[in-house]
PDB file of N, CA, C and O in Angstrom:
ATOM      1  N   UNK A 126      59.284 248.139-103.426  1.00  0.00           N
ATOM      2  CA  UNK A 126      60.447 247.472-102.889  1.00  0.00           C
ATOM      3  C   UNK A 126      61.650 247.754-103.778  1.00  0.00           C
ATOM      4  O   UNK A 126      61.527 247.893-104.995  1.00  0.00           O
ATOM      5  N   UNK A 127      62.779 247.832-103.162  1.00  0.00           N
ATOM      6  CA  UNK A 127      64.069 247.994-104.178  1.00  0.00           C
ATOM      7  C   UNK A 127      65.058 247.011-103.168  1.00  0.00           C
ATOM      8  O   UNK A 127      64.976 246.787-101.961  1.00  0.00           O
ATOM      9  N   UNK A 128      65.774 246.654-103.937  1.00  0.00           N
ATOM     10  CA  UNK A 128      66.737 245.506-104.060  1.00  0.00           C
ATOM     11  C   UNK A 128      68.337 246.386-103.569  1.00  0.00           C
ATOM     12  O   UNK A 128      69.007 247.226-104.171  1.00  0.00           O
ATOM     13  N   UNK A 129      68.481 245.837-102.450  1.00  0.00           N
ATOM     14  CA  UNK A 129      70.031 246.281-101.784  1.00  0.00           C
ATOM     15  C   UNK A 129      71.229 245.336-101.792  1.00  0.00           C
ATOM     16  O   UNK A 129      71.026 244.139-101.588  1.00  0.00           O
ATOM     17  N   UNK A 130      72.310 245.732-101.986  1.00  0.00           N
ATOM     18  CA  UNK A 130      73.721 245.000-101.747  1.00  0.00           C
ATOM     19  C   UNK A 130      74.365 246.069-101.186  1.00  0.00           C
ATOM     20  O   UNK A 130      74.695 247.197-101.551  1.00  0.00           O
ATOM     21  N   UNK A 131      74.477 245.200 -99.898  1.00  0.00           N
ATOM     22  CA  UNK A 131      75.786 245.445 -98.656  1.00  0.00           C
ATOM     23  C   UNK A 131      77.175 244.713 -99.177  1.00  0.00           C
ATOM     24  O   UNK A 131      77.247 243.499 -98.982  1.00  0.00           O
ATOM     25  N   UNK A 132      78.061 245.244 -99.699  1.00  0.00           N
ATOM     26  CA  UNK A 132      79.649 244.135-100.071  1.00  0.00           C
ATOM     27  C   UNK A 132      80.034 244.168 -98.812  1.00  0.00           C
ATOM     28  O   UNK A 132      80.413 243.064 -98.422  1.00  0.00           O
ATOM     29  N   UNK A 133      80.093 245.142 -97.898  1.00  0.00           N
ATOM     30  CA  UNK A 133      80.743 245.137 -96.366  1.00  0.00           C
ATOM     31  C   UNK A 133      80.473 246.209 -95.285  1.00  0.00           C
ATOM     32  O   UNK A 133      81.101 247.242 -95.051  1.00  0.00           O
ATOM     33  N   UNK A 134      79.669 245.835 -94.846  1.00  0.00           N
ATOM     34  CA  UNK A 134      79.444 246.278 -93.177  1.00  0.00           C
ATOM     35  C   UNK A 134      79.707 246.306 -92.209  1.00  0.00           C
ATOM     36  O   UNK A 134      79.108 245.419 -91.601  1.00  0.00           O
ATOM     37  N   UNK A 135      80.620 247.126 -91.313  1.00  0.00           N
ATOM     38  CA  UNK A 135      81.091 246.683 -89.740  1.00  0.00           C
ATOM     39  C   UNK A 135      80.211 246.929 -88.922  1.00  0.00           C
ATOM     40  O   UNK A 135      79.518 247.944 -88.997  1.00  0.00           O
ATOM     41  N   UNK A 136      80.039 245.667 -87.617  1.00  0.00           N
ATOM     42  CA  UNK A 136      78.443 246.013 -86.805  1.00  0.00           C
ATOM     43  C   UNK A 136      79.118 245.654 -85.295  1.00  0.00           C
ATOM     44  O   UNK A 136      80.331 245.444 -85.298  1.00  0.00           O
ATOM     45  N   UNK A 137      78.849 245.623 -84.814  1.00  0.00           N
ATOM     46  CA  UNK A 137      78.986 244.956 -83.483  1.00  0.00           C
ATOM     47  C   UNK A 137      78.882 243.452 -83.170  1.00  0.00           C
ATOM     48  O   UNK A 137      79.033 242.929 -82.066  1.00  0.00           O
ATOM     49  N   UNK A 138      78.496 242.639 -84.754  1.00  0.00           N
ATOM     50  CA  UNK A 138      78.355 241.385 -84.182  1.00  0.00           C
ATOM     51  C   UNK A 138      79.394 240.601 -85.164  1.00  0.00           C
ATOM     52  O   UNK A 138      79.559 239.389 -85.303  1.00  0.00           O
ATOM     53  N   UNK A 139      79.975 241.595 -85.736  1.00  0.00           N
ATOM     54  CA  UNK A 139      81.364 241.416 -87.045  1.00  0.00           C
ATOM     55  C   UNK A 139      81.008 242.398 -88.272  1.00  0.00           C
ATOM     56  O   UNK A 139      80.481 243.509 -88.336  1.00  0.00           O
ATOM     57  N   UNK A 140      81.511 241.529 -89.182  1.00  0.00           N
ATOM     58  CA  UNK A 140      81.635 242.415 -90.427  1.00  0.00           C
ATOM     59  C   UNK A 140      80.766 241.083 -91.634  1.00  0.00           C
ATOM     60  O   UNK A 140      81.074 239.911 -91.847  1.00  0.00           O
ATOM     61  N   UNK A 141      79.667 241.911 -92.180  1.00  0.00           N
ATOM     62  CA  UNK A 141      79.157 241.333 -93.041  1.00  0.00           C
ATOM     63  C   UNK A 141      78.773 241.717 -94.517  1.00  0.00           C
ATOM     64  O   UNK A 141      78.804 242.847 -95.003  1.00  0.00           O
ATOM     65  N   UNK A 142      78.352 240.378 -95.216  1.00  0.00           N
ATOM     66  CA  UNK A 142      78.289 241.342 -96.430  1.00  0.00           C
ATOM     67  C   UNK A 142      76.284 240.154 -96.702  1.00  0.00           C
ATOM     68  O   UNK A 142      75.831 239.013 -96.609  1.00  0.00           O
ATOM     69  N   UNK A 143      75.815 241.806 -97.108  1.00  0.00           N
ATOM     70  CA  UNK A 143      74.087 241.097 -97.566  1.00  0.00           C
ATOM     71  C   UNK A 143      73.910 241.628 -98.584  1.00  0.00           C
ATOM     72  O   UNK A 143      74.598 242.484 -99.140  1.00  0.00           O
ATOM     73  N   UNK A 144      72.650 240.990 -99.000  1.00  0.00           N
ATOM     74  CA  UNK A 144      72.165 241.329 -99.896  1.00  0.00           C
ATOM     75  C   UNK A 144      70.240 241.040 -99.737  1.00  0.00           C
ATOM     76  O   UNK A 144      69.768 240.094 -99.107  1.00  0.00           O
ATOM     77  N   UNK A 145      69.521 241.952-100.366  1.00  0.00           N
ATOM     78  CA  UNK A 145      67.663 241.477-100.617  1.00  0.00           C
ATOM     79  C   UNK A 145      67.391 242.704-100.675  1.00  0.00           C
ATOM     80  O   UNK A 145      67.978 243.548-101.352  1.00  0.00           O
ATOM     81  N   UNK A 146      66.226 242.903 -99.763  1.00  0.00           N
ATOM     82  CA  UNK A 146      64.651 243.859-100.678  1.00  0.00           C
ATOM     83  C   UNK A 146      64.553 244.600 -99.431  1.00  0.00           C
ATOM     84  O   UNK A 146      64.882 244.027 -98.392  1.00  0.00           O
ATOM     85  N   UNK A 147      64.078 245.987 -99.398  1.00  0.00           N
ATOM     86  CA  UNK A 147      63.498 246.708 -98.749  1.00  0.00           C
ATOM     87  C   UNK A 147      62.851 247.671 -98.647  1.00  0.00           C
ATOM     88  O   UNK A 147      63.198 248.269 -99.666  1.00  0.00           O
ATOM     89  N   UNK A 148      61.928 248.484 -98.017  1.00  0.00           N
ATOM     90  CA  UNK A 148      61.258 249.630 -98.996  1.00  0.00           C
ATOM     91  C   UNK A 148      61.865 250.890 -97.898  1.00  0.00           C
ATOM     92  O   UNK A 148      61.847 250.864 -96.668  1.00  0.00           O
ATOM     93  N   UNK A 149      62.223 251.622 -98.514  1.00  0.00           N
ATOM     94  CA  UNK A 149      62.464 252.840 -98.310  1.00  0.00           C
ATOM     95  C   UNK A 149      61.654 253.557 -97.679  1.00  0.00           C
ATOM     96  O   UNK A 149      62.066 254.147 -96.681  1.00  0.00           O
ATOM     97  N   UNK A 150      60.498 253.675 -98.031  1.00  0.00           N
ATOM     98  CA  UNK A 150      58.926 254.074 -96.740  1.00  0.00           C
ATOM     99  C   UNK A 150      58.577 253.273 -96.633  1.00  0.00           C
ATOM    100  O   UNK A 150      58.374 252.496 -97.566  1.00  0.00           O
ATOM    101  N   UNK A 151      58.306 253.025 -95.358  1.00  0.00           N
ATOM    102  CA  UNK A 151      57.108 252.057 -95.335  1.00  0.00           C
ATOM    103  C   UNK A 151      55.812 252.390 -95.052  1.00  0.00           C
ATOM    104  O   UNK A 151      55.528 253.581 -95.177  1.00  0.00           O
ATOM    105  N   UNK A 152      54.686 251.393 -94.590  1.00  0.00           N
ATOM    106  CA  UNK A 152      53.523 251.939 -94.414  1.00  0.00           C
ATOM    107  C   UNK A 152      53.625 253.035 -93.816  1.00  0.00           C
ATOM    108  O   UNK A 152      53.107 253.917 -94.500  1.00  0.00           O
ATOM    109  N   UNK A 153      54.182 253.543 -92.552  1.00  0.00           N
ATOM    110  CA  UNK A 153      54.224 254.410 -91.469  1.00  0.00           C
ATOM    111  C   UNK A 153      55.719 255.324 -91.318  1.00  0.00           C
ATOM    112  O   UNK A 153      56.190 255.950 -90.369  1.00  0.00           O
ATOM    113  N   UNK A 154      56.053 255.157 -92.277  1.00  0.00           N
ATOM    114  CA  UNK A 154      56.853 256.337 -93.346  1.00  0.00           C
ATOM    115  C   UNK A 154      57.883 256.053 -92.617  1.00  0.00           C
ATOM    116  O   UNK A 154      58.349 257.073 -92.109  1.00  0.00           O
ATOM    117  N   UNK A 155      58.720 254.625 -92.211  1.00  0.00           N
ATOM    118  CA  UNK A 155      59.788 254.298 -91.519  1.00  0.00           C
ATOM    119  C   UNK A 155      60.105 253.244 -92.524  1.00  0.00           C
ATOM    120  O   UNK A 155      59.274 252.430 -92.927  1.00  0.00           O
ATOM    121  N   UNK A 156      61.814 253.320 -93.050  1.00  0.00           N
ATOM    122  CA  UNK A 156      62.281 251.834 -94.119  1.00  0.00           C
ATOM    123  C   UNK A 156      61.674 250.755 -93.975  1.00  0.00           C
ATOM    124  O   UNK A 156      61.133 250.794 -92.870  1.00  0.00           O
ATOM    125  N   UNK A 157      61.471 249.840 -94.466  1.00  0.00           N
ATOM    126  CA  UNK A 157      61.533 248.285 -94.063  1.00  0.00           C
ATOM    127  C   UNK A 157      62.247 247.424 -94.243  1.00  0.00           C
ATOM    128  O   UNK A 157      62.272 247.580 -95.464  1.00  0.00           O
ATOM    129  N   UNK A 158      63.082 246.354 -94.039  1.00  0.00           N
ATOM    130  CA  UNK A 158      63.620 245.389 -94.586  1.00  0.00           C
ATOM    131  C   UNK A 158      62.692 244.094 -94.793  1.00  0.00           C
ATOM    132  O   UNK A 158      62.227 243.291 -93.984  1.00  0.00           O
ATOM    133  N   UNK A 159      62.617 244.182 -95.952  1.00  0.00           N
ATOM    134  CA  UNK A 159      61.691 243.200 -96.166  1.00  0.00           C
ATOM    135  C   UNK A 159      62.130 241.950 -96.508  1.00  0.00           C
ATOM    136  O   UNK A 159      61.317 241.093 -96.163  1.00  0.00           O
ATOM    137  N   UNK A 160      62.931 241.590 -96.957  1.00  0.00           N
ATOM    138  CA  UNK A 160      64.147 240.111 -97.076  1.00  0.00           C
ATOM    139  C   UNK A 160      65.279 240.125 -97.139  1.00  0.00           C
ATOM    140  O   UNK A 160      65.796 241.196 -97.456  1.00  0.00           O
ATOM    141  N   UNK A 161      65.923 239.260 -96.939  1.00  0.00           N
ATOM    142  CA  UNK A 161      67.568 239.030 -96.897  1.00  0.00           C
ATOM    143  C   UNK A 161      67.305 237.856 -97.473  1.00  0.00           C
ATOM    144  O   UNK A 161      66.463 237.021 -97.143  1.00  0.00           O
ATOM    145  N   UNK A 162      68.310 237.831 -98.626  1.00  0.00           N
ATOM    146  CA  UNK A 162      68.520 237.046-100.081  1.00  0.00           C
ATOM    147  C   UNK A 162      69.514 236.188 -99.786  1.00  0.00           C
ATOM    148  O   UNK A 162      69.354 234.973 -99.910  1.00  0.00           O
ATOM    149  N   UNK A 163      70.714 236.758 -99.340  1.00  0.00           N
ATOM    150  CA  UNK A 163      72.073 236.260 -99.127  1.00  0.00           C
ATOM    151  C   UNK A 163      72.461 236.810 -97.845  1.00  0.00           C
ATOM    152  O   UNK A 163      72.037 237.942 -97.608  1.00  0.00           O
ATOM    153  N   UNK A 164      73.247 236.194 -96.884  1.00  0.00           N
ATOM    154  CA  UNK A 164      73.993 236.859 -95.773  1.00  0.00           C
ATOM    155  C   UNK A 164      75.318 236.160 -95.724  1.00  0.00           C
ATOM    156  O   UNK A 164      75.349 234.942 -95.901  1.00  0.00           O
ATOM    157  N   UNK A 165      76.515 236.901 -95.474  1.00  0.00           N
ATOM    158  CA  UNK A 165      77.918 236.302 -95.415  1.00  0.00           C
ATOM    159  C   UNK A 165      78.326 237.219 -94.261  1.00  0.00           C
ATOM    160  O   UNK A 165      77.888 238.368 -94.186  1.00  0.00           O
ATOM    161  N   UNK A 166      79.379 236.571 -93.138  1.00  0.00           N
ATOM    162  CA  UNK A 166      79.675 237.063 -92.236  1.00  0.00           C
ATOM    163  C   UNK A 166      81.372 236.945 -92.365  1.00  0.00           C
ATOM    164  O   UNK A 166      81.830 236.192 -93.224  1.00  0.00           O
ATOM    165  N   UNK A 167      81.880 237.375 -91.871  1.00  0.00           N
ATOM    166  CA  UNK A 167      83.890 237.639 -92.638  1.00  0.00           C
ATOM    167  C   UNK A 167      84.299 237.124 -90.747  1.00  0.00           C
ATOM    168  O   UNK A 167      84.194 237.619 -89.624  1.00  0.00           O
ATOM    169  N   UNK A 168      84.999 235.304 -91.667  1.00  0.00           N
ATOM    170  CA  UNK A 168      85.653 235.331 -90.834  1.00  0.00           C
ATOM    171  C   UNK A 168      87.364 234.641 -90.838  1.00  0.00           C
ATOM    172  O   UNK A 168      87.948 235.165 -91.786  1.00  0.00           O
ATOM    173  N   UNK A 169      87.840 234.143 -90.458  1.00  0.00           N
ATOM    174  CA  UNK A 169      89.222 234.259 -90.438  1.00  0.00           C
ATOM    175  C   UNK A 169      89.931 233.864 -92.234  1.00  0.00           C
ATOM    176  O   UNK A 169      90.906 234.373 -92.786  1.00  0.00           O
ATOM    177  N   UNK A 170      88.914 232.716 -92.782  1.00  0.00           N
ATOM    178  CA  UNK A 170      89.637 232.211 -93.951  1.00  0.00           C
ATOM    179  C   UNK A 170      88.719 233.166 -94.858  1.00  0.00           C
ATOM    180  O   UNK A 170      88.669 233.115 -96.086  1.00  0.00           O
ATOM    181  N   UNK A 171      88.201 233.801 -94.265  1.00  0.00           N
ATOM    182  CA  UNK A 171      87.250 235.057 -95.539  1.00  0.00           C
ATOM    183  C   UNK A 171      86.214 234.683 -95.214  1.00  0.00           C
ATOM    184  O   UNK A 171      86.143 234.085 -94.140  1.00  0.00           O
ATOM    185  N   UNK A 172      84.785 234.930 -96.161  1.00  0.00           N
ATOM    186  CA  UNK A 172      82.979 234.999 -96.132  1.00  0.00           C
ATOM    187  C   UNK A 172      82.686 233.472 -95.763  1.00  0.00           C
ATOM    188  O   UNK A 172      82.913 232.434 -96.385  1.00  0.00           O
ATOM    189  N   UNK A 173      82.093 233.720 -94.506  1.00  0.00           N
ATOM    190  CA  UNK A 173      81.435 232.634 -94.505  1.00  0.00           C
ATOM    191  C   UNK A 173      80.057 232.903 -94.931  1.00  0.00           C
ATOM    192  O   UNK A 173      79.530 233.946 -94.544  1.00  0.00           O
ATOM    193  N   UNK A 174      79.433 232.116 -95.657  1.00  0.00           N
ATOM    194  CA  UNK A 174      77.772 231.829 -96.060  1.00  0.00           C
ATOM    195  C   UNK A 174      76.916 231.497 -94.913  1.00  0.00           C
ATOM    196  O   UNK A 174      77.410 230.550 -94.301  1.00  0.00           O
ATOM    197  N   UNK A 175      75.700 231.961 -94.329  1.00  0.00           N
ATOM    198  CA  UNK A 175      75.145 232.042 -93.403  1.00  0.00           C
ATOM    199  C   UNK A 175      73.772 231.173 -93.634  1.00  0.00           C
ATOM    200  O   UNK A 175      73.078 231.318 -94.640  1.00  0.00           O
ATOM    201  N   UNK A 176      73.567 230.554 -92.924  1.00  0.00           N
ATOM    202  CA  UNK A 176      71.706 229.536 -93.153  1.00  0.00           C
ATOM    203  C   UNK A 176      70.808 230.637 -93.146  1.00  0.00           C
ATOM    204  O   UNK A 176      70.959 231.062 -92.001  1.00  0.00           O
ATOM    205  N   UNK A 177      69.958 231.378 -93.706  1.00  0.00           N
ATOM    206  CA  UNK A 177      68.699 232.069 -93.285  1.00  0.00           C
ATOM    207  C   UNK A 177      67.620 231.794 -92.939  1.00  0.00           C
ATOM    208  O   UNK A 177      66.654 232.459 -92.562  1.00  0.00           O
ATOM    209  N   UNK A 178      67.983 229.808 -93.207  1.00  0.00           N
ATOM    210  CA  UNK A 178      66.724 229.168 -92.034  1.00  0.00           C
ATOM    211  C   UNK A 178      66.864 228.589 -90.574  1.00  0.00           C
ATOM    212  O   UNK A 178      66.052 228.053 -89.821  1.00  0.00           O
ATOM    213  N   UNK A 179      68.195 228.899 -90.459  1.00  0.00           N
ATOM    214  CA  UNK A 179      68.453 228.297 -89.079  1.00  0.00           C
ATOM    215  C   UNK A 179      68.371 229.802 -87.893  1.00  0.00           C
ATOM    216  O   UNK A 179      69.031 230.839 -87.958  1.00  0.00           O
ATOM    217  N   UNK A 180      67.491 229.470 -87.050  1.00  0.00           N
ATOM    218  CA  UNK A 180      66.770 230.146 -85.825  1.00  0.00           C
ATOM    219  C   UNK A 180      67.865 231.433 -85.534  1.00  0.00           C
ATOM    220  O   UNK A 180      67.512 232.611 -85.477  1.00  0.00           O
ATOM    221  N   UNK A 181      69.420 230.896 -85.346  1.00  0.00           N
ATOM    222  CA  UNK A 181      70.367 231.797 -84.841  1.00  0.00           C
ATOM    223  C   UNK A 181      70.327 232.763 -85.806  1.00  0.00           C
ATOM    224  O   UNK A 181      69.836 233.851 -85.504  1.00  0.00           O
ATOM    225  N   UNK A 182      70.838 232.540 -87.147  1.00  0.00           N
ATOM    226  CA  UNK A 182      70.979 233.571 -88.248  1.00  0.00           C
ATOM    227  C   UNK A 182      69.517 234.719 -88.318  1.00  0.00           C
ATOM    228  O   UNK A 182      69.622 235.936 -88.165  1.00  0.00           O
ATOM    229  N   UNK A 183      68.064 233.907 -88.609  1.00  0.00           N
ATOM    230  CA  UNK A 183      67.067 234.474 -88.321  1.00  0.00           C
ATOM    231  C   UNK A 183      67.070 235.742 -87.417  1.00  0.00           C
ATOM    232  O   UNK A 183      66.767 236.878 -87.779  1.00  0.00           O
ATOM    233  N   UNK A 184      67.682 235.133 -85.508  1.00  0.00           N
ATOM    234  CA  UNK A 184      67.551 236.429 -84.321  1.00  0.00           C
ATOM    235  C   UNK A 184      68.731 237.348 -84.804  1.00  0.00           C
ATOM    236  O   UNK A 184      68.894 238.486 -84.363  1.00  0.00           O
ATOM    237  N   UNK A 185      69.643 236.687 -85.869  1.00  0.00           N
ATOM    238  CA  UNK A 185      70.994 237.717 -86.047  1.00  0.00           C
ATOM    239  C   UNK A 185      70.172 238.738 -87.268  1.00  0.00           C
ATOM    240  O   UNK A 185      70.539 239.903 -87.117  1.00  0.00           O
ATOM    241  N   UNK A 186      69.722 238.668 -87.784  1.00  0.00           N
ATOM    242  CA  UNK A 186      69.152 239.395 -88.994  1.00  0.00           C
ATOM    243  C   UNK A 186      68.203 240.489 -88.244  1.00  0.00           C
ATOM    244  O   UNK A 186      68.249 241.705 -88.433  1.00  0.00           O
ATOM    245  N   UNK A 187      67.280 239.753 -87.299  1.00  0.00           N
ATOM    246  CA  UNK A 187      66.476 240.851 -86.111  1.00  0.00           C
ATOM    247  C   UNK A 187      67.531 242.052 -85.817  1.00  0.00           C
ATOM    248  O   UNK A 187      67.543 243.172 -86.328  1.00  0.00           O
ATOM    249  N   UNK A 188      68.272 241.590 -85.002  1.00  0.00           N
ATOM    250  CA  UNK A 188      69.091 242.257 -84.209  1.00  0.00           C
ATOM    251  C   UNK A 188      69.856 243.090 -85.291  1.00  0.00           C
ATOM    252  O   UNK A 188      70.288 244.162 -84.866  1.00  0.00           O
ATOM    253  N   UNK A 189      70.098 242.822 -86.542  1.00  0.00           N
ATOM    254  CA  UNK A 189      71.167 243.459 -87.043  1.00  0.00           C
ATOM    255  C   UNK A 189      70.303 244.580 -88.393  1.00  0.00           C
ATOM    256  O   UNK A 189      70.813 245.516 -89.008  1.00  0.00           O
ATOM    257  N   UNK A 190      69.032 244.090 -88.489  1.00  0.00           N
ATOM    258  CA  UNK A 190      68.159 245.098 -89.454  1.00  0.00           C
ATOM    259  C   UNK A 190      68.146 246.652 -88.726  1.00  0.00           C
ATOM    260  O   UNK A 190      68.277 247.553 -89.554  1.00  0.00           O
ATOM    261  N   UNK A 191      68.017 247.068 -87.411  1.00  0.00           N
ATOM    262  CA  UNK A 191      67.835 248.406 -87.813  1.00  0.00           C
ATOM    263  C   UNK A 191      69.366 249.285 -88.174  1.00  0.00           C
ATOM    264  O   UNK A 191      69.292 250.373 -88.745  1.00  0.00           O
ATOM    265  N   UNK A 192      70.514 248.788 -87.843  1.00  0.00           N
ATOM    266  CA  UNK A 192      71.657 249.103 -88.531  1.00  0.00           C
ATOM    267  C   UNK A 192      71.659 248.914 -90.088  1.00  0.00           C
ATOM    268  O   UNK A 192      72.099 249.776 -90.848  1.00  0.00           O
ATOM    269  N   UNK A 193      71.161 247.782 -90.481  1.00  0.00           N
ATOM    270  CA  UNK A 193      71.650 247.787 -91.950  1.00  0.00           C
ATOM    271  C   UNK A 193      70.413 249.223 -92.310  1.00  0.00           C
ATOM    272  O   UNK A 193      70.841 250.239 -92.857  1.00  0.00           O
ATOM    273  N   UNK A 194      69.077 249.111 -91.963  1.00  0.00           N
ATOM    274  CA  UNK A 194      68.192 250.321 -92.298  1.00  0.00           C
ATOM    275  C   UNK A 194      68.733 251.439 -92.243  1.00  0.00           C
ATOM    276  O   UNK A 194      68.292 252.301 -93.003  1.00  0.00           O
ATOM    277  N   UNK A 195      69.720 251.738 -91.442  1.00  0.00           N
ATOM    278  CA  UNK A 195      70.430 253.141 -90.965  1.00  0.00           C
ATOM    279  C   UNK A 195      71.177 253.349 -92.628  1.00  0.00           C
ATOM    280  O   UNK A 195      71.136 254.052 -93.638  1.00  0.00           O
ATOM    281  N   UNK A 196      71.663 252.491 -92.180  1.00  0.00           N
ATOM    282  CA  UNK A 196      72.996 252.146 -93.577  1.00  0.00           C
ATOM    283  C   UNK A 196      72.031 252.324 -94.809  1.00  0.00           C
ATOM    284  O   UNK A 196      72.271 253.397 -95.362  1.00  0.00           O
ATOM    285  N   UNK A 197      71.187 251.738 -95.314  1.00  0.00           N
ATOM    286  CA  UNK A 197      70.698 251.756 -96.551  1.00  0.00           C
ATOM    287  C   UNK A 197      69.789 253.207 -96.838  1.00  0.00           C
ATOM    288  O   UNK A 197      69.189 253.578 -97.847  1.00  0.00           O
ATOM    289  N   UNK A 198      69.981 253.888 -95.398  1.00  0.00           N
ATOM    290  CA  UNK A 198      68.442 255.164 -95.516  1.00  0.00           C
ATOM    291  C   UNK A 198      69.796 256.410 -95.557  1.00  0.00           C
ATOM    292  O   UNK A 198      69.427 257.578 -95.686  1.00  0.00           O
ATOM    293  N   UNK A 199      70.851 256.218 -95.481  1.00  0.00           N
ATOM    294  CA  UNK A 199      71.966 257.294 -95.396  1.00  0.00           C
ATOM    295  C   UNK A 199      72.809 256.818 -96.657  1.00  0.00           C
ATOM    296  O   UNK A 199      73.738 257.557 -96.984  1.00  0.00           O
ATOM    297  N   UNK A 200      72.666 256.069 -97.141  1.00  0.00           N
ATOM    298  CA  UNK A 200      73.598 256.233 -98.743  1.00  0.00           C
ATOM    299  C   UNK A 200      73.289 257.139 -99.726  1.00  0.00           C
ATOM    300  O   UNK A 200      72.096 257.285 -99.991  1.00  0.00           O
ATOM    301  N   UNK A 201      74.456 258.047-100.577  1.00  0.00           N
ATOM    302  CA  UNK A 201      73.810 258.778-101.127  1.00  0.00           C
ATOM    303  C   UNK A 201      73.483 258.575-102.545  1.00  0.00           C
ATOM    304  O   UNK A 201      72.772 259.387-103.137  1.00  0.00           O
TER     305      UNK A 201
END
């Protein structure tokens, strides 16, 4: 596992900034995201801080992992 920081990402569901763990291969030689540590989403007065136990943030992290994977498997 290695440890990622996103400061800022533009996605389709805004602009965020993360941070946690993911492995680069996985079992079946595809990244993984394996946790999200921190999530902040940018909105009008700046970062908002995100729950990572509340259900919505959870399906937003679904929906928004194979972009950040893109992002973290193309940095050089």
């Amino acid at each position: 596992m290695a440890a990622f920081e996103i400061s800022r990402i533009h996605t389709h569901r805004g602009i965020f900034k993360i941070s946690g763990e993911w492995q680069p291969q996985g079992t079946e030689g595809s990244p993984v995201l394996e946790s999200v540590g921190e999530l902040e989403m940018m909105g009008t007065d700046g970062w908002l801080a995100l729950k990572l136990e509340d259900d919505s943030v959870k399906a937003l992290v679904t929906e928004l992992t194979p972009v950040l994977l893109f992002h973290l498997s193309h940095q050089d």
